[in-house]
């Protein structure tokens, strides 16, 4: 059953920094269920722009895990590392609008110059704008930053389908942010906005750890003339110490060879329960048949 009038295109956009685990499965499941509940498409995009964090073979492992769990994507999988021409074009557009500047500051200098900021800005660890009006003599450009308007403050608000209304003062809480990094890699914020725009994504469903990136992304969408998708940020799974589950915090990886019944019991049903779906099913097929309408009921009461 289609709930919205416009065609729905959703996506799951994992960084290939390790295998799928319960935390990333929850994000994948939520975006998959939301797409299917809307009768929409579900794309998978591997976000491998950060060459330092990529783990060899993690992309294949993630894709195999998704299929093993019964989450089949639509169309071809895309890899951000093959899309740099799009990021270049967006950068040119932002430069033409006078919204970008080269920054020559090292981390150390940024930390030292925090002293010139208000307490709130310093606490948020924001860039003090040292290079906004030109590189100091003798400095070389390292990163590229996007100018965030100073006066009036740039405040971006949006309605999140899970968290409700969210707003952030980009001027005070973020500052001029990096869109191309000193190590030459494209920043996540730019790449994700360009790709979501190019792939006509209408709905972004992902973990709440990205809630405070969303206003930056909406600001970039506006500068690039891209439509604003709908957002739904699902709570993040944490371990017993309250840390977001990740490879670093000891999340247990998926065994792609595990029997379907085991996957169902150990991974799929717990992930679904975390999302508020208390379902019983003996097979993967039965699970998805029950989960799609259950999600529809939960997130879009008719
Ligand atoms: N690649 C990001 C991650 O794995 C997710 C990006 C997104 O969904 O916007 O955390």
Short mmCIF file of C-alpha atoms and ligand atoms in Angstrom, two decimals:
data_model
loop_
_atom_site.label_atom_id
_atom_site.label_comp_id
_atom_site.label_asym_id
_atom_site.label_seq_id
_atom_site.Cartn_x
_atom_site.Cartn_y
_atom_site.Cartn_z
CA UNK A 1 0.00 0.00 0.00
CA UNK A 2 1.39 3.40 -0.93
CA UNK A 3 1.08 5.99 1.79
CA UNK A 4 2.55 9.10 0.17
CA UNK A 5 1.55 10.60 -3.16
CA UNK A 6 5.09 11.25 -4.43
CA UNK A 7 7.28 8.30 -5.38
CA UNK A 8 9.33 7.25 -2.40
CA UNK A 9 13.07 6.66 -2.75
CA UNK A 10 14.95 5.69 0.39
CA UNK A 11 18.45 4.46 1.01
CA UNK A 12 20.82 2.73 3.37
CA UNK A 13 24.26 4.32 3.24
CA UNK A 14 26.77 2.36 5.31
CA UNK A 15 30.43 3.32 5.63
CA UNK A 16 32.50 0.19 4.96
CA UNK A 17 34.41 0.46 8.22
CA UNK A 18 33.51 -3.05 9.38
CA UNK A 19 30.85 -5.72 9.11
CA UNK A 20 27.18 -5.14 9.83
CA UNK A 21 26.30 -5.49 13.53
CA UNK A 22 23.14 -5.02 15.56
CA UNK A 23 23.48 -1.19 15.51
CA UNK A 24 23.85 -0.90 11.75
CA UNK A 25 21.25 -3.63 11.20
CA UNK A 26 18.71 -1.47 13.05
CA UNK A 27 19.39 1.46 10.69
CA UNK A 28 19.26 -0.81 7.64
CA UNK A 29 16.02 -2.44 8.81
CA UNK A 30 14.30 0.87 9.56
CA UNK A 31 15.15 2.35 6.17
CA UNK A 32 14.19 -0.88 4.39
CA UNK A 33 10.86 -1.20 6.21
CA UNK A 34 10.00 2.44 5.66
CA UNK A 35 10.68 2.12 1.92
CA UNK A 36 8.68 -1.09 1.59
CA UNK A 37 5.84 0.27 3.74
CA UNK A 38 5.60 3.19 1.31
CA UNK A 39 5.75 0.91 -1.74
CA UNK A 40 8.98 2.75 -2.57
CA UNK A 41 12.48 1.97 -3.73
CA UNK A 42 15.34 1.15 -1.39
CA UNK A 43 18.85 1.97 -2.61
CA UNK A 44 22.16 0.98 -1.07
CA UNK A 45 25.12 3.33 -1.28
CA UNK A 46 28.51 2.43 0.12
CA UNK A 47 29.98 5.55 1.72
CA UNK A 48 33.66 4.91 1.17
CA UNK A 49 34.88 8.52 0.84
CA UNK A 50 37.02 8.30 3.96
CA UNK A 51 39.88 6.22 2.56
CA UNK A 52 41.56 5.96 5.97
CA UNK A 53 38.61 4.25 7.65
CA UNK A 54 37.65 1.82 4.89
CA UNK A 55 38.22 -1.81 5.73
CA UNK A 56 39.02 -4.16 2.87
CA UNK A 57 36.08 -6.39 2.03
CA UNK A 58 33.69 -4.71 4.49
CA UNK A 59 31.47 -3.52 1.63
CA UNK A 60 31.04 -7.06 0.31
CA UNK A 61 30.43 -8.35 3.81
CA UNK A 62 27.73 -5.72 4.47
CA UNK A 63 26.00 -6.45 1.15
CA UNK A 64 26.09 -10.20 1.78
CA UNK A 65 24.62 -9.66 5.26
CA UNK A 66 21.77 -7.54 3.92
CA UNK A 67 20.90 -10.21 1.38
CA UNK A 68 21.23 -12.96 3.92
CA UNK A 69 18.75 -11.12 6.14
CA UNK A 70 16.32 -10.81 3.24
CA UNK A 71 16.82 -7.10 2.52
CA UNK A 72 17.21 -6.88 -1.24
CA UNK A 73 17.97 -3.43 -2.63
CA UNK A 74 16.63 -1.92 -5.84
CA UNK A 75 18.91 -1.06 -8.76
CA UNK A 76 22.68 -1.12 -8.60
CA UNK A 77 24.70 -0.49 -5.46
CA UNK A 78 26.71 2.74 -5.70
CA UNK A 79 30.14 3.50 -4.21
CA UNK A 80 30.94 7.09 -3.29
CA UNK A 81 34.56 6.61 -4.33
CA UNK A 82 33.29 6.39 -7.93
CA UNK A 83 31.28 9.58 -7.74
CA UNK A 84 33.92 12.22 -7.10
CA UNK A 85 33.06 14.11 -10.33
CA UNK A 86 29.69 14.94 -8.74
CA UNK A 87 31.38 16.29 -5.60
CA UNK A 88 33.76 18.38 -7.74
CA UNK A 89 30.80 19.87 -9.61
CA UNK A 90 29.03 20.72 -6.35
CA UNK A 91 32.20 22.33 -5.01
CA UNK A 92 32.43 24.49 -8.16
CA UNK A 93 28.82 25.55 -7.62
CA UNK A 94 29.48 26.48 -3.98
CA UNK A 95 32.68 28.31 -4.92
CA UNK A 96 30.85 30.27 -7.61
CA UNK A 97 28.38 31.36 -4.93
CA UNK A 98 31.29 32.63 -2.81
CA UNK A 99 30.42 30.17 -0.06
CA UNK A 100 33.76 28.32 0.21
CA UNK A 101 37.22 29.30 1.42
CA UNK A 102 40.55 27.55 1.88
CA UNK A 103 41.65 27.09 5.45
CA UNK A 104 45.28 26.75 6.48
CA UNK A 105 44.76 26.09 10.18
CA UNK A 106 46.07 22.98 11.86
CA UNK A 107 44.06 21.24 14.58
CA UNK A 108 46.45 22.71 17.13
CA UNK A 109 45.90 26.27 15.90
CA UNK A 110 42.15 25.78 15.92
CA UNK A 111 42.29 24.52 19.52
CA UNK A 112 44.46 27.49 20.57
CA UNK A 113 42.24 30.06 18.88
CA UNK A 114 39.17 28.80 20.76
CA UNK A 115 40.13 31.38 23.35
CA UNK A 116 38.75 34.12 21.10
CA UNK A 117 35.28 32.55 21.07
CA UNK A 118 32.27 32.84 23.30
CA UNK A 119 32.00 30.15 25.96
CA UNK A 120 29.20 28.41 24.03
CA UNK A 121 31.16 28.39 20.78
CA UNK A 122 34.32 27.19 22.48
CA UNK A 123 32.41 24.42 24.19
CA UNK A 124 31.01 23.33 20.84
CA UNK A 125 34.60 23.27 19.56
CA UNK A 126 33.70 25.36 16.53
CA UNK A 127 36.09 26.87 14.02
CA UNK A 128 36.71 30.54 14.91
CA UNK A 129 36.77 31.68 11.27
CA UNK A 130 40.49 32.55 11.20
CA UNK A 131 40.86 32.05 7.42
CA UNK A 132 37.38 33.29 6.41
CA UNK A 133 38.79 36.53 4.97
CA UNK A 134 41.91 35.01 3.43
CA UNK A 135 44.83 32.82 4.36
CA UNK A 136 47.35 34.43 6.66
CA UNK A 137 50.72 35.12 4.94
CA UNK A 138 52.90 32.03 4.80
CA UNK A 139 49.97 29.62 5.21
CA UNK A 140 49.00 27.03 2.66
CA UNK A 141 45.48 25.83 2.05
CA UNK A 142 44.73 22.56 3.81
CA UNK A 143 40.98 22.08 3.96
CA UNK A 144 38.05 23.78 2.26
CA UNK A 145 35.38 25.22 4.51
CA UNK A 146 31.82 26.32 3.91
CA UNK A 147 30.91 29.76 5.23
CA UNK A 148 28.07 29.75 7.71
CA UNK A 149 26.33 33.17 7.89
CA UNK A 150 27.23 35.10 11.02
CA UNK A 151 24.60 37.78 11.14
CA UNK A 152 21.82 37.03 11.43
CA UNK A 153 22.66 33.60 12.78
CA UNK A 154 21.92 30.67 10.52
CA UNK A 155 19.27 28.64 12.35
CA UNK A 156 17.97 25.52 10.63
CA UNK A 157 14.95 23.60 11.86
CA UNK A 158 13.20 20.55 10.50
CA UNK A 159 10.52 18.09 11.47
CA UNK A 160 11.89 14.65 12.20
CA UNK A 161 9.37 11.79 11.92
CA UNK A 162 10.74 10.19 15.10
CA UNK A 163 12.32 12.98 17.14
CA UNK A 164 9.81 15.74 16.30
CA UNK A 165 10.94 19.30 15.64
CA UNK A 166 14.71 19.74 15.75
CA UNK A 167 16.55 23.01 15.33
CA UNK A 168 20.18 24.02 15.44
CA UNK A 169 22.01 27.33 15.39
CA UNK A 170 24.73 26.56 12.85
CA UNK A 171 26.55 29.81 13.59
CA UNK A 172 26.97 29.11 17.29
CA UNK A 173 26.94 25.33 17.41
CA UNK A 174 28.83 24.35 14.25
CA UNK A 175 30.64 27.27 12.59
CA UNK A 176 32.24 27.16 9.14
CA UNK A 177 32.53 23.47 8.43
CA UNK A 178 34.87 21.40 6.29
CA UNK A 179 33.61 20.14 2.93
CA UNK A 180 36.97 18.91 1.63
CA UNK A 181 39.43 17.67 4.18
CA UNK A 182 43.11 18.51 4.65
CA UNK A 183 43.98 14.93 3.65
CA UNK A 184 42.21 15.47 0.31
CA UNK A 185 39.16 13.32 1.09
CA UNK A 186 35.67 14.71 0.51
CA UNK A 187 33.85 15.41 3.74
CA UNK A 188 30.88 13.22 4.60
CA UNK A 189 28.57 16.26 4.80
CA UNK A 190 29.13 17.28 1.20
CA UNK A 191 29.21 13.79 -0.32
CA UNK A 192 26.01 12.66 1.41
CA UNK A 193 24.05 15.74 0.30
CA UNK A 194 25.26 15.54 -3.29
CA UNK A 195 24.43 11.83 -3.53
CA UNK A 196 21.05 12.08 -1.86
CA UNK A 197 20.24 14.86 -4.34
CA UNK A 198 21.60 13.03 -7.40
CA UNK A 199 19.75 9.83 -6.44
CA UNK A 200 16.49 11.75 -5.83
CA UNK A 201 16.22 10.42 -2.29
CA UNK A 202 12.89 11.51 -0.82
CA UNK A 203 13.26 9.92 2.63
CA UNK A 204 16.30 9.55 4.84
CA UNK A 205 15.95 6.99 7.61
CA UNK A 206 19.11 6.53 9.70
CA UNK A 207 20.53 6.55 13.21
CA UNK A 208 20.00 9.43 15.62
CA UNK A 209 23.76 9.90 15.88
CA UNK A 210 23.34 11.83 12.61
CA UNK A 211 20.57 14.11 13.89
CA UNK A 212 22.99 16.95 14.54
CA UNK A 213 24.53 16.61 11.06
CA UNK A 214 21.13 17.14 9.45
CA UNK A 215 20.95 20.96 9.76
CA UNK A 216 24.36 21.20 8.02
CA UNK A 217 23.04 18.95 5.29
CA UNK A 218 19.85 20.97 4.90
CA UNK A 219 21.93 24.15 4.64
CA UNK A 220 24.03 22.55 1.88
CA UNK A 221 20.87 21.38 0.09
CA UNK A 222 19.62 24.96 0.07
CA UNK A 223 22.89 26.33 -1.31
CA UNK A 224 22.95 23.66 -4.01
CA UNK A 225 19.27 24.12 -4.90
CA UNK A 226 18.38 20.55 -3.91
CA UNK A 227 15.01 19.50 -2.46
CA UNK A 228 14.87 18.71 1.25
CA UNK A 229 14.03 15.06 1.94
CA UNK A 230 11.89 13.90 4.86
CA UNK A 231 13.87 12.62 7.83
CA UNK A 232 13.40 9.86 10.37
CA UNK A 233 16.22 9.28 12.85
CA UNK A 234 15.88 6.05 14.81
CA UNK A 235 17.42 5.72 18.27
CA UNK A 236 20.93 4.38 18.38
CA UNK A 237 21.68 1.00 19.95
CA UNK A 238 24.11 1.39 22.84
CA UNK A 239 26.14 -1.12 24.84
CA UNK A 240 25.96 -1.50 28.62
CA UNK A 241 28.35 1.45 29.01
CA UNK A 242 25.98 3.66 27.03
CA UNK A 243 28.31 3.81 24.00
CA UNK A 244 26.97 3.61 20.45
CA UNK A 245 27.48 0.07 19.15
CA UNK A 246 30.34 -0.03 16.69
CA UNK A 247 33.33 -2.17 15.94
CA UNK A 248 35.34 0.05 18.31
CA UNK A 249 32.92 -0.48 21.21
CA UNK A 250 32.91 -4.23 20.73
CA UNK A 251 29.75 -4.81 18.68
CA UNK A 252 29.40 -8.37 17.56
CA UNK A 253 29.70 -8.71 13.79
CA UNK A 254 27.33 -10.71 11.66
CA UNK A 255 28.17 -14.21 10.70
CA UNK A 256 27.11 -14.19 7.04
CA UNK A 257 27.25 -17.99 7.02
CA UNK A 258 24.81 -18.40 9.93
CA UNK A 259 21.64 -20.39 9.37
CA UNK A 260 18.57 -18.24 8.64
CA UNK A 261 16.83 -19.37 11.85
CA UNK A 262 19.83 -18.25 13.87
CA UNK A 263 19.96 -14.88 12.10
CA UNK A 264 16.29 -14.45 12.77
CA UNK A 265 16.57 -15.26 16.46
CA UNK A 266 19.87 -13.57 17.24
CA UNK A 267 19.78 -10.51 14.99
CA UNK A 268 16.57 -9.76 13.10
CA UNK A 269 14.01 -10.18 15.88
CA UNK A 270 16.14 -8.23 18.42
CA UNK A 271 16.67 -5.42 15.87
CA UNK A 272 12.92 -5.33 15.18
CA UNK A 273 12.14 -5.29 18.91
CA UNK A 274 14.50 -2.36 19.32
CA UNK A 275 12.45 -0.52 16.68
CA UNK A 276 9.25 -1.23 18.58
CA UNK A 277 8.10 -4.23 16.54
CA UNK A 278 7.38 -7.15 18.81
CA UNK A 279 6.89 -9.85 16.23
CA UNK A 280 7.00 -13.60 16.26
CA UNK A 281 8.05 -15.45 13.11
CA UNK A 282 9.56 -18.82 12.29
CA UNK A 283 11.08 -17.89 8.96
CA UNK A 284 12.66 -14.80 7.42
CA UNK A 285 9.87 -14.61 4.85
CA UNK A 286 7.22 -14.71 7.53
CA UNK A 287 9.09 -12.03 9.46
CA UNK A 288 9.17 -9.55 6.57
CA UNK A 289 5.56 -10.29 5.65
CA UNK A 290 4.57 -9.30 9.19
CA UNK A 291 7.11 -6.51 9.67
CA UNK A 292 6.16 -4.29 6.73
CA UNK A 293 2.51 -3.77 7.79
CA UNK A 294 3.57 -3.58 11.44
CA UNK A 295 5.98 -0.74 10.63
CA UNK A 296 3.30 0.96 8.59
CA UNK A 297 0.96 0.78 11.53
CA UNK A 298 3.58 2.07 13.96
CA UNK A 299 5.05 4.94 11.94
CA UNK A 300 2.03 5.98 9.87
CA UNK A 301 -1.18 5.43 11.69
CA UNK A 302 -3.80 5.63 8.93
N1 LIG B 1 27.70 6.55 6.14
C1 LIG B 1 27.12 6.94 7.38
C2 LIG B 1 27.38 5.92 8.44
O1 LIG B 1 27.63 4.76 8.14
C3 LIG B 1 25.62 7.11 7.29
C4 LIG B 1 25.27 8.23 6.44
C5 LIG B 1 23.80 8.55 6.32
O2 LIG B 1 22.95 7.67 6.49
O3 LIG B 1 23.53 9.70 6.02
O4 LIG B 1 27.34 6.26 9.60
#
